[in-house]
Coordinates of C-alpha atoms in Angstrom, one line a residue:
X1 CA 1.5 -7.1 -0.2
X2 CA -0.8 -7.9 3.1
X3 CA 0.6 -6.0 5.8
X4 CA 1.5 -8.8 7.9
X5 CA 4.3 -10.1 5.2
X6 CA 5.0 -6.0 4.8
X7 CA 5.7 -6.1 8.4
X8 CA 7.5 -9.5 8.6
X9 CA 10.1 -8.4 6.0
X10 CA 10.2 -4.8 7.8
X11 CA 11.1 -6.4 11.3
X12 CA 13.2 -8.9 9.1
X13 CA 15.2 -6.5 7.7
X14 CA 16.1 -4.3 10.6
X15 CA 17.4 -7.5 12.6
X16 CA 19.3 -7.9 10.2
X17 CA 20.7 -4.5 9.7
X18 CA 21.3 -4.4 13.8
X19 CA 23.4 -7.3 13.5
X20 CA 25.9 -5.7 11.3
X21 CA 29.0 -3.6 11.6
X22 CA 28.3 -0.2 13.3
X23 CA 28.8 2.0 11.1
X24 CA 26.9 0.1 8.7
X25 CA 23.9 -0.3 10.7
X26 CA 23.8 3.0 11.3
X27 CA 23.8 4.5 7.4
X28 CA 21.0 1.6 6.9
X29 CA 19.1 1.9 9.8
X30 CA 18.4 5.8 8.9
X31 CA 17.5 4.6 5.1
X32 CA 15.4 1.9 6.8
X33 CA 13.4 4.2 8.9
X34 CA 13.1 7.4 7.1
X35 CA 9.5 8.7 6.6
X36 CA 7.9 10.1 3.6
X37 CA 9.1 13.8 2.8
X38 CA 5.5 16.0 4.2
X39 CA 5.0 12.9 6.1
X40 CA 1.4 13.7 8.7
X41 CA 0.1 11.9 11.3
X42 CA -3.1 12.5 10.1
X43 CA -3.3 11.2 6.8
X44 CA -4.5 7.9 8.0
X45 CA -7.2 9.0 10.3
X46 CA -8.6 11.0 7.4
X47 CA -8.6 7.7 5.4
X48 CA -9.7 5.7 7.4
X49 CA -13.0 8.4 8.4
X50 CA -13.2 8.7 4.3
X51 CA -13.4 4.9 4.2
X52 CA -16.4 4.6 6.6
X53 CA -18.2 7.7 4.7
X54 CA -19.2 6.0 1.7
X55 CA -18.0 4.7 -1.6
X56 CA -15.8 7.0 -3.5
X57 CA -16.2 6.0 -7.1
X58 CA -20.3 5.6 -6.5
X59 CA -20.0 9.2 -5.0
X60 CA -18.2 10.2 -8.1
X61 CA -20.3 8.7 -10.4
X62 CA -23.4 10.2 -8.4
X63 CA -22.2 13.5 -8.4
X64 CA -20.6 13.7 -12.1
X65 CA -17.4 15.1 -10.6
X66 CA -14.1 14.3 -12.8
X67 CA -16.5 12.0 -14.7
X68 CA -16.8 11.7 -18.3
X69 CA -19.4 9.8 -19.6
X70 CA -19.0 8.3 -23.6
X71 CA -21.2 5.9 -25.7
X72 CA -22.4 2.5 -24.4
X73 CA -22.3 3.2 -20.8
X74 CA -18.6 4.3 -21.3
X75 CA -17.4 5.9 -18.6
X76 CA -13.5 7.7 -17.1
X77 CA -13.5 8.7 -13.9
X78 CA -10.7 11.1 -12.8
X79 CA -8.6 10.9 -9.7
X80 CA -6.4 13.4 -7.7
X81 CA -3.7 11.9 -5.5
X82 CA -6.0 12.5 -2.1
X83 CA -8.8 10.4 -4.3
X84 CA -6.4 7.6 -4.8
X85 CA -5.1 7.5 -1.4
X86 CA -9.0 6.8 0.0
X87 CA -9.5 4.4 -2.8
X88 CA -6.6 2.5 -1.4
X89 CA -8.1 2.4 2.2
X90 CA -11.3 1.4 1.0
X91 CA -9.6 -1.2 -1.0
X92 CA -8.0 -2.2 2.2
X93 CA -10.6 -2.2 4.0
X94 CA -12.0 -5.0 1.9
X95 CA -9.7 -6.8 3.1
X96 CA -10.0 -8.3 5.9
X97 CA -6.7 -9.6 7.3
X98 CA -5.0 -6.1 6.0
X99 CA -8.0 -4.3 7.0
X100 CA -7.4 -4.7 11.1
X101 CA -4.3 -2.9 10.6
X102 CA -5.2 0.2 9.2
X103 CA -6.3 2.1 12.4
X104 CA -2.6 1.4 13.8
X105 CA -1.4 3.4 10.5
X106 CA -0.5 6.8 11.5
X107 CA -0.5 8.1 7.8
X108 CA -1.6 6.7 4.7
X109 CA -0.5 8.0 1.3
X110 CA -1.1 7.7 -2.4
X111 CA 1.5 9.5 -5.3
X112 CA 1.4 9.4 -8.6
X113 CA 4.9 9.8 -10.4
X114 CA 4.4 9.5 -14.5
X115 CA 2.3 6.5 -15.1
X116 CA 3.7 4.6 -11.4
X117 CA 1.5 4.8 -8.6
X118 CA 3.6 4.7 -5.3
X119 CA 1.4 4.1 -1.6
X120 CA 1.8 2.6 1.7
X121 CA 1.8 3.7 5.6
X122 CA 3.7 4.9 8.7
X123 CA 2.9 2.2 11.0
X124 CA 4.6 2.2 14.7
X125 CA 5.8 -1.9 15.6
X126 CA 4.3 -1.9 18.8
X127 CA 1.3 -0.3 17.9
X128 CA 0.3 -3.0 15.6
X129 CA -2.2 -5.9 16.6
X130 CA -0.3 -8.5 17.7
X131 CA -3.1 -10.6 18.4
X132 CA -4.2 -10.8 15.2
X133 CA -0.8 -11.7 13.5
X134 CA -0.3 -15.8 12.4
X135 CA 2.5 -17.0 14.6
X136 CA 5.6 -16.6 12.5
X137 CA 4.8 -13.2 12.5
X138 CA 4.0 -12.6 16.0
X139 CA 7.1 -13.9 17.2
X140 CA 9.2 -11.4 14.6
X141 CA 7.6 -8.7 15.8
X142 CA 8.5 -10.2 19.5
X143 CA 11.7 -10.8 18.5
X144 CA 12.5 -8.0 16.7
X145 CA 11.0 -5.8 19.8
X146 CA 13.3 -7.4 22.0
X147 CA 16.5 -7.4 19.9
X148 CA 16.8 -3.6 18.6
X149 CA 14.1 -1.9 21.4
X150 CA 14.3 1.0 20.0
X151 CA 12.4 0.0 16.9
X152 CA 9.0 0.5 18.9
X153 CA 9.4 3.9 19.7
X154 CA 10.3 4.9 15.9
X155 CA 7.8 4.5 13.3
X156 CA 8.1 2.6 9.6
X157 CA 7.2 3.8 6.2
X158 CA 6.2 0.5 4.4
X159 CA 5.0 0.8 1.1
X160 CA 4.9 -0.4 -2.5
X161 CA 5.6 1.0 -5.9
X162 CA 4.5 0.0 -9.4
X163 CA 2.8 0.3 -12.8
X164 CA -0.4 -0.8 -12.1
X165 CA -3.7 -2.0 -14.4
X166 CA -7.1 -3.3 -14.0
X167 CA -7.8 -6.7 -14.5
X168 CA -11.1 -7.7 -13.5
X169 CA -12.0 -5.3 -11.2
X170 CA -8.6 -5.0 -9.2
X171 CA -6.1 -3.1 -9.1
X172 CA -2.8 -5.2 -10.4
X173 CA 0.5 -4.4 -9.9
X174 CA 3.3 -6.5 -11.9
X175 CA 6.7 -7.6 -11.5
X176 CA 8.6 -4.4 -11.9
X177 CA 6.6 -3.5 -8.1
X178 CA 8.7 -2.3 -5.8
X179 CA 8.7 -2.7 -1.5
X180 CA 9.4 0.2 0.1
X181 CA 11.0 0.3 3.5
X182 CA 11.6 3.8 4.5
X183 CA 14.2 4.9 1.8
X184 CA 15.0 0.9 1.1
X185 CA 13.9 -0.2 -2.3
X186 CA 13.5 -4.2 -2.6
X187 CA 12.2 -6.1 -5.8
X188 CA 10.0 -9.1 -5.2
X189 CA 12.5 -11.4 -5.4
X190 CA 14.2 -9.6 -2.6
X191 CA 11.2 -10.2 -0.5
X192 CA 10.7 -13.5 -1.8
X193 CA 14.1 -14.3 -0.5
X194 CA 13.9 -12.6 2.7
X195 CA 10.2 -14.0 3.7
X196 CA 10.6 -17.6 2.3
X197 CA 7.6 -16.6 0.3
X198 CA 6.3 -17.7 -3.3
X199 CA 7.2 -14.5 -5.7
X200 CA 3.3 -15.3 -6.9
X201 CA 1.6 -15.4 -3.7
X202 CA 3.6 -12.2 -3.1
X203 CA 2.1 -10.9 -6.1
X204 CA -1.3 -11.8 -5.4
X205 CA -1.5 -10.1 -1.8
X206 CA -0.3 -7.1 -3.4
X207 CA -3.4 -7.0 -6.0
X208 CA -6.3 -4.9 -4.4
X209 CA -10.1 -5.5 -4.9
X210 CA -11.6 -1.8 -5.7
X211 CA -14.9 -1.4 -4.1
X212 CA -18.3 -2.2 -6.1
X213 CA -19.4 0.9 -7.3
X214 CA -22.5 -0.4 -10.3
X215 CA -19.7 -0.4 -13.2
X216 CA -16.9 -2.7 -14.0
X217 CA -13.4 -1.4 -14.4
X218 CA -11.7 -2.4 -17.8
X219 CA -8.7 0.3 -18.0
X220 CA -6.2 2.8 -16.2
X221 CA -3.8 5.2 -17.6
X222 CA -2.0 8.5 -15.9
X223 CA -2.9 11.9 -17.3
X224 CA -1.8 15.3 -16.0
X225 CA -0.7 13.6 -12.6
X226 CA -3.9 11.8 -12.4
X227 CA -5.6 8.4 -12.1
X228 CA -7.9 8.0 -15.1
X229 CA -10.4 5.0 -14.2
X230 CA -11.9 3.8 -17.5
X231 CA -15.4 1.2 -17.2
X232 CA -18.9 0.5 -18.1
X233 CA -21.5 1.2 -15.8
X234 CA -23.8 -1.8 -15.0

């Protein structure tokens, strides 16, 4: 998902929730914005400075580390959690309506849990870019500012969960994905319903380009609580 709709449906959601019954509110609005356990501040700045250093899976092919190399140009390259979290960012950075809202991230995280990848960030509302939001979402973050104001001193964890696989040189994620809002788990037709949007074009702005690294990426699988990229090298 871009992070404009993750944040629309955030902001969404938490109106919502404050317009409820007290005691109700209350239960959801902890769920809503409860961080990640070992949640740092400094995960996304070490992402982001990652991001600008280069090109992780060229670096790992250059270097031969977690690489194993098979006939015809075959090629599995191995990746730790920390790996997959800057391969997120640079696939963010790619992209460049998502991409302006990375340095407002105060952490960015990658887990792997059996053969699910779960990743997303601690964002603070009114630390976000409003300039560079379309209008609809401009005026929920104003609104939503405005209507619980304690929502821009608290930070959001806003993520997504799912089985991903390669298809062309991105990373897909299918319809069993999962938006995480704090400790509020929504399918897509949740957020379809709350956002007004298409459950496709949902789909597709959760799919991530990975970065061009001279080989083309056929095949993922989890092994030992890692990544395991499979390609051929160009």
């Amino acid at each position: 998902m871009g992070a404009k709709q993750a944040v629309v449906l955030a902001l969404s959601l938490l109106i919502g929730l404050a317009a409820g019954a007290a005691a109700a509110t209350a239960f959801y609005w902890n769920r809503a914005t409860a961080l990640p356990i070992g949640y740092s501040p400094s995960g996304a700045a070490t992402a982001v400075a990652d991001v600008s250093s280069g090109n992780l899976l060229r670096a790992k092919l250059s270097s031969g580390q977690g690489v194993r190399y098979g006939d015809h140009n075959q090629v599995e390259i191995s990746l730790n959690e920390t790996e997959l979290t800057q391969l997120l960012a640079e696939g963010i950075a790619q992209t460049p309506q998502v991409a302006q809202f990375l340095p407002a991230a105060e952490s960015l995280n990658a887990t792997i849990r059996g053969d699910r990848i779960s990743g997303g960030m601690v964002v603070n509302p009114a630390d976000l870019p409003t300039q560079a939001l379309p209008p609809q979402a401009r005026q929920a973050l104003e609104t939503a500012l405005s209507t619980v104001p304690m929502l821009g001193d608290r930070p959001i964890y806003i993520g997504i969960e799912g089985s991903p696989r390669i298809d062309h040189g991105r990373l897909v994620l299918g319809d069993d994905t999962r938006v995480q809002i704090g400790r509020v788990n929504l399918s897509i037709d949740d957020v379809a319903r709350l956002t007004g949007l298409d459950p496709a074009q949902l789909t597709e702005k959760i799919n991530l380009a990975l970065p061009q690294a001279g080989l083309t990426l056929d095949g993922l699988e989890f092994v030992n609580g890692e990544a395991v990229l499979r390609g051929v090298t160009d």
